Tab-separated table of C-alpha atoms in Angstrom:
chain	number	residue	atom	x	y	z
A	1	GLY	CA	20.299	-51.423	82.794
A	2	ALA	CA	18.054	-53.668	80.750
A	3	GLY	CA	18.204	-51.784	77.467
A	4	VAL	CA	20.716	-50.237	75.086
A	5	SER	CA	22.193	-47.121	76.626
A	6	GLN	CA	23.696	-44.246	74.661
A	7	SER	CA	25.587	-41.246	75.936
A	8	PRO	CA	25.495	-38.366	75.797
A	9	ARG	CA	21.835	-37.882	74.855
A	10	TYR	CA	22.618	-34.470	73.375
A	11	LYS	CA	25.863	-33.067	72.057
A	12	VAL	CA	26.573	-29.647	70.597
A	13	ALA	CA	29.877	-29.383	68.772
A	14	LYS	CA	31.551	-26.504	67.035
A	15	ARG	CA	32.409	-27.146	63.411
A	16	GLY	CA	35.812	-28.776	63.233
A	17	GLN	CA	35.633	-30.310	66.690
A	18	ASP	CA	36.019	-34.071	67.265
A	19	VAL	CA	33.227	-35.957	69.048
A	20	ALA	CA	32.890	-39.418	70.574
A	21	LEU	CA	29.532	-41.113	71.047
A	22	ARG	CA	29.195	-44.105	73.338
A	23	CYS	CA	26.933	-47.140	73.138
A	24	ASP	CA	26.422	-49.713	75.891
A	25	PRO	CA	24.597	-52.669	74.321
A	26	ILE	CA	22.509	-55.193	76.174
A	27	SER	CA	24.861	-57.478	78.088
A	28	GLY	CA	25.855	-60.543	76.096
A	29	HIS	CA	24.608	-59.242	72.777
A	30	VAL	CA	26.885	-60.296	69.972
A	31	SER	CA	25.808	-57.872	67.259
A	32	LEU	CA	26.008	-54.091	67.418
A	33	PHE	CA	24.904	-51.560	64.822
A	34	TRP	CA	25.258	-47.813	64.353
A	35	TYR	CA	22.756	-45.743	62.391
A	36	GLN	CA	22.481	-42.078	61.452
A	37	GLN	CA	19.061	-40.461	61.283
A	38	ALA	CA	18.591	-37.035	59.742
A	39	LEU	CA	15.471	-35.040	60.605
A	40	GLY	CA	12.391	-36.490	58.941
A	41	GLN	CA	14.260	-39.435	57.427
A	42	GLY	CA	14.550	-43.123	58.232
A	43	PRO	CA	17.698	-44.391	59.963
A	44	GLU	CA	20.663	-44.929	57.634
A	45	PHE	CA	23.004	-47.825	58.320
A	46	LEU	CA	26.581	-46.869	59.226
A	47	THR	CA	28.399	-49.936	60.508
A	48	TYR	CA	27.992	-53.393	62.067
A	49	PHE	CA	30.048	-55.358	64.585
A	50	GLN	CA	29.894	-58.984	65.547
A	51	ASN	CA	31.709	-59.176	68.868
A	52	GLU	CA	34.841	-57.030	68.347
A	53	ALA	CA	35.008	-57.579	64.595
A	54	GLN	CA	33.723	-54.799	62.368
A	55	LEU	CA	32.095	-56.840	59.629
A	56	ASP	CA	30.510	-54.058	57.621
A	57	LYS	CA	31.454	-50.391	57.498
A	58	SER	CA	29.977	-49.669	54.115
A	59	GLY	CA	27.633	-46.981	55.450
A	60	LEU	CA	30.258	-44.727	57.011
A	61	PRO	CA	29.968	-41.516	54.964
A	62	SER	CA	33.637	-40.535	55.027
A	63	ASP	CA	36.964	-41.329	56.625
A	64	ARG	CA	36.123	-38.788	59.329
A	65	PHE	CA	33.820	-41.429	60.814
A	66	PHE	CA	35.372	-44.226	62.819
A	67	ALA	CA	33.791	-46.874	65.053
A	68	GLU	CA	35.325	-49.375	67.412
A	69	ARG	CA	34.274	-52.098	69.808
A	70	PRO	CA	37.587	-53.329	71.220
A	71	GLU	CA	36.319	-55.815	73.796
A	72	GLY	CA	33.140	-56.864	72.071
A	73	SER	CA	30.814	-54.928	74.359
A	74	VAL	CA	30.866	-51.108	74.568
A	75	SER	CA	31.243	-49.306	71.256
A	76	THR	CA	32.335	-45.782	70.393
A	77	LEU	CA	31.512	-43.853	67.239
A	78	LYS	CA	34.021	-41.078	66.631
A	79	ILE	CA	33.545	-38.219	64.213
A	80	GLN	CA	36.573	-36.091	63.445
A	81	ARG	CA	36.466	-32.482	62.274
A	82	THR	CA	32.674	-32.323	62.487
A	83	GLN	CA	30.746	-30.517	59.770
A	84	GLN	CA	27.215	-29.149	59.752
A	85	GLU	CA	25.941	-32.025	57.621
A	86	ASP	CA	26.917	-34.395	60.455
A	87	SER	CA	24.052	-32.987	62.535
A	88	ALA	CA	21.699	-35.907	63.108
A	89	VAL	CA	20.554	-38.446	65.668
A	90	TYR	CA	22.999	-41.332	65.992
A	91	LEU	CA	21.331	-44.576	66.977
A	92	CYS	CA	22.920	-47.715	68.344
A	93	ALA	CA	21.271	-51.134	68.308
A	94	SER	CA	22.240	-54.573	69.535
A	95	SER	CA	20.952	-58.090	69.026
A	96	SER	CA	21.712	-61.374	70.685
A	97	ARG	CA	22.889	-63.101	67.540
A	98	GLY	CA	24.040	-62.145	64.093
A	99	SER	CA	21.292	-63.987	62.317
A	100	MET	CA	18.461	-62.497	60.292
A	101	ASN	CA	15.947	-64.227	62.565
A	102	THR	CA	16.615	-61.973	65.549
A	103	GLU	CA	15.148	-58.714	66.750
A	104	ALA	CA	17.342	-55.690	67.337
A	105	PHE	CA	17.034	-53.400	70.339
A	106	PHE	CA	17.692	-49.698	69.820
A	107	GLY	CA	18.887	-47.045	72.199
A	108	GLN	CA	17.272	-43.614	72.395
A	109	GLY	CA	20.050	-42.090	70.354
A	110	THR	CA	22.474	-39.191	70.648
A	111	ARG	CA	21.340	-35.968	69.015
A	112	LEU	CA	24.407	-34.231	67.566
A	113	THR	CA	24.160	-30.592	66.564
A	114	VAL	CA	27.132	-29.043	64.800
A	115	VAL	CA	27.187	-25.238	64.935
B	1	ASP	CA	19.990	-54.751	49.133
B	2	ALA	CA	16.363	-55.602	48.503
B	3	LYS	CA	14.056	-52.590	48.705
B	4	THR	CA	10.621	-52.094	50.248
B	5	THR	CA	7.824	-49.725	49.224
B	6	GLN	CA	5.322	-48.348	51.725
B	7	PRO	CA	2.672	-45.615	51.617
B	8	ASN	CA	3.846	-42.333	53.112
B	9	SER	CA	1.016	-42.106	55.606
B	10	MET	CA	-2.161	-43.771	56.836
B	11	GLU	CA	-4.886	-42.574	59.102
B	12	SER	CA	-7.031	-44.636	61.416
B	13	ASN	CA	-9.676	-44.122	64.047
B	14	GLU	CA	-8.971	-45.237	67.570
B	15	GLU	CA	-9.951	-48.858	68.304
B	16	GLU	CA	-10.201	-49.634	64.586
B	17	PRO	CA	-7.837	-52.108	62.882
B	18	VAL	CA	-4.958	-50.762	60.810
B	19	HIS	CA	-3.571	-52.610	57.804
B	20	LEU	CA	-0.136	-51.393	56.711
B	21	PRO	CA	0.967	-52.700	53.311
B	22	CYS	CA	4.530	-53.258	52.156
B	23	ASN	CA	5.775	-54.298	48.733
B	24	HIS	CA	9.096	-56.089	48.396
B	25	SER	CA	9.109	-57.605	44.929
B	26	THR	CA	12.891	-58.165	44.866
B	27	ILE	CA	12.991	-60.162	48.105
B	28	SER	CA	15.417	-63.067	48.119
B	29	GLY	CA	14.716	-66.497	49.526
B	30	THR	CA	16.707	-65.907	52.694
B	31	ASP	CA	15.433	-62.402	53.547
B	32	TYR	CA	13.358	-62.093	56.697
B	33	ILE	CA	10.598	-59.468	56.747
B	34	HIS	CA	10.911	-57.252	59.817
B	35	TRP	CA	8.686	-54.462	61.078
B	36	TYR	CA	9.828	-51.751	63.453
B	37	ARG	CA	8.102	-48.617	64.618
B	38	GLN	CA	9.466	-45.321	65.852
B	39	LEU	CA	7.638	-43.001	68.186
B	40	PRO	CA	8.639	-39.327	68.271
B	41	SER	CA	12.040	-38.751	69.897
B	42	GLN	CA	12.549	-42.480	70.482
B	43	GLY	CA	14.722	-45.136	68.890
B	44	PRO	CA	13.011	-47.708	66.664
B	45	GLU	CA	11.150	-50.481	68.456
B	46	TYR	CA	10.769	-54.048	67.212
B	47	VAL	CA	7.233	-55.047	66.275
B	48	ILE	CA	7.313	-58.411	64.517
B	49	HIS	CA	9.138	-60.448	61.899
B	50	GLY	CA	8.598	-63.500	59.715
B	51	LEU	CA	9.935	-65.518	56.812
B	52	THR	CA	7.080	-67.305	55.042
B	53	SER	CA	4.243	-68.050	57.450
B	54	ASN	CA	1.922	-65.518	59.032
B	55	VAL	CA	2.986	-64.476	62.511
B	56	ASN	CA	1.137	-63.175	65.548
B	57	ASN	CA	2.399	-61.586	68.736
B	58	ARG	CA	0.972	-59.358	71.429
B	59	MET	CA	1.620	-56.223	69.404
B	60	ALA	CA	0.483	-57.141	65.917
B	61	SER	CA	0.012	-59.716	63.179
B	62	LEU	CA	2.076	-60.125	60.042
B	63	ALA	CA	0.462	-61.513	56.922
B	64	ILE	CA	2.939	-62.592	54.232
B	65	ALA	CA	1.836	-63.190	50.650
B	66	GLU	CA	2.420	-66.664	49.270
B	67	ASP	CA	4.990	-65.372	46.771
B	68	ARG	CA	6.570	-63.240	49.544
B	69	LYS	CA	6.550	-60.161	47.332
B	70	SER	CA	4.333	-58.270	49.726
B	71	SER	CA	3.267	-58.293	53.363
B	72	THR	CA	0.806	-56.519	55.633
B	73	LEU	CA	1.232	-55.483	59.232
B	74	ILE	CA	-2.046	-55.575	61.111
B	75	LEU	CA	-2.654	-53.608	64.285
B	76	HIS	CA	-5.869	-55.103	65.573
B	77	ARG	CA	-7.157	-52.163	67.589
B	78	ALA	CA	-5.297	-48.904	67.124
B	79	THR	CA	-4.693	-46.756	70.182
B	80	LEU	CA	-3.304	-43.248	70.369
B	81	ARG	CA	-0.028	-44.776	71.517
B	82	ASP	CA	0.274	-46.578	68.175
B	83	ALA	CA	0.826	-43.282	66.356
B	84	ALA	CA	4.333	-43.689	64.961
B	85	VAL	CA	6.362	-44.259	61.807
B	86	TYR	CA	6.232	-47.940	60.844
B	87	TYR	CA	9.138	-49.397	58.890
B	88	CYS	CA	8.999	-52.543	56.780
B	89	ILE	CA	12.520	-53.941	56.402
B	90	LEU	CA	14.095	-56.889	54.649
B	91	ARG	CA	16.833	-58.229	56.845
B	92	SER	CA	19.707	-59.915	55.077
B	93	TRP	CA	22.842	-61.046	56.849
B	94	GLY	CA	22.657	-58.905	59.960
B	95	LYS	CA	21.894	-55.312	59.104
B	96	LEU	CA	18.468	-53.710	58.912
B	97	GLN	CA	18.048	-51.420	55.909
B	98	PHE	CA	15.353	-48.827	56.700
B	99	GLY	CA	13.247	-47.000	54.121
B	100	ALA	CA	11.087	-43.935	54.674
B	101	GLY	CA	8.305	-45.827	56.470
B	102	THR	CA	4.600	-45.111	56.889
B	103	GLN	CA	3.448	-42.397	59.276
B	104	VAL	CA	0.388	-43.737	61.115
B	105	VAL	CA	-1.989	-41.139	62.501
B	106	VAL	CA	-4.612	-42.282	64.992
B	107	THR	CA	-7.575	-40.038	65.626
B	108	PRO	CA	-9.764	-40.341	68.714
């Protein structure tokens, strides 16, 4: 596809369950970002990859959150032992370069509900 | 990270221009000013960005103050499809740091 694709679109998890969220960036895009968006709030930065290197993970809220991008394309955000406060929309974005002078393209997000 | 300040909401009539202000008094010399918008149940969408000079594209115009401490996004003729949350962001080294944004309401 032409855009950033995220799957699943919706995920319901029982508290304590592990979840994995997938992001397929635009082909050839070097940079990949994950964001968390709570209801009524702006997106909050989680982590940033340039190719397969995770250059910034300062936004990950706890060690239950883990992201990887092993081959520099598809990325997975994993949340272990989910808690109710993890309920949010998780957004993935990619851009063609790592520079500040580049637009980012966002996927539609995965809405995670922890019950 | 440098912070931006935007009004919570703005209202406009359809086919009227909309001027969305953004203050960023702590901007550094290398920060680019980016604008994104987010429609309900969608991911953010790029609108425009600039460094020092005013910028125009098919979606909007960006007017940047000479001291770069503020900027204004201009939607020339608002349509109902422009109703969204608009985010003004200072982009430094890769990541986009979102604030709360401005909710734009367009009335017919």
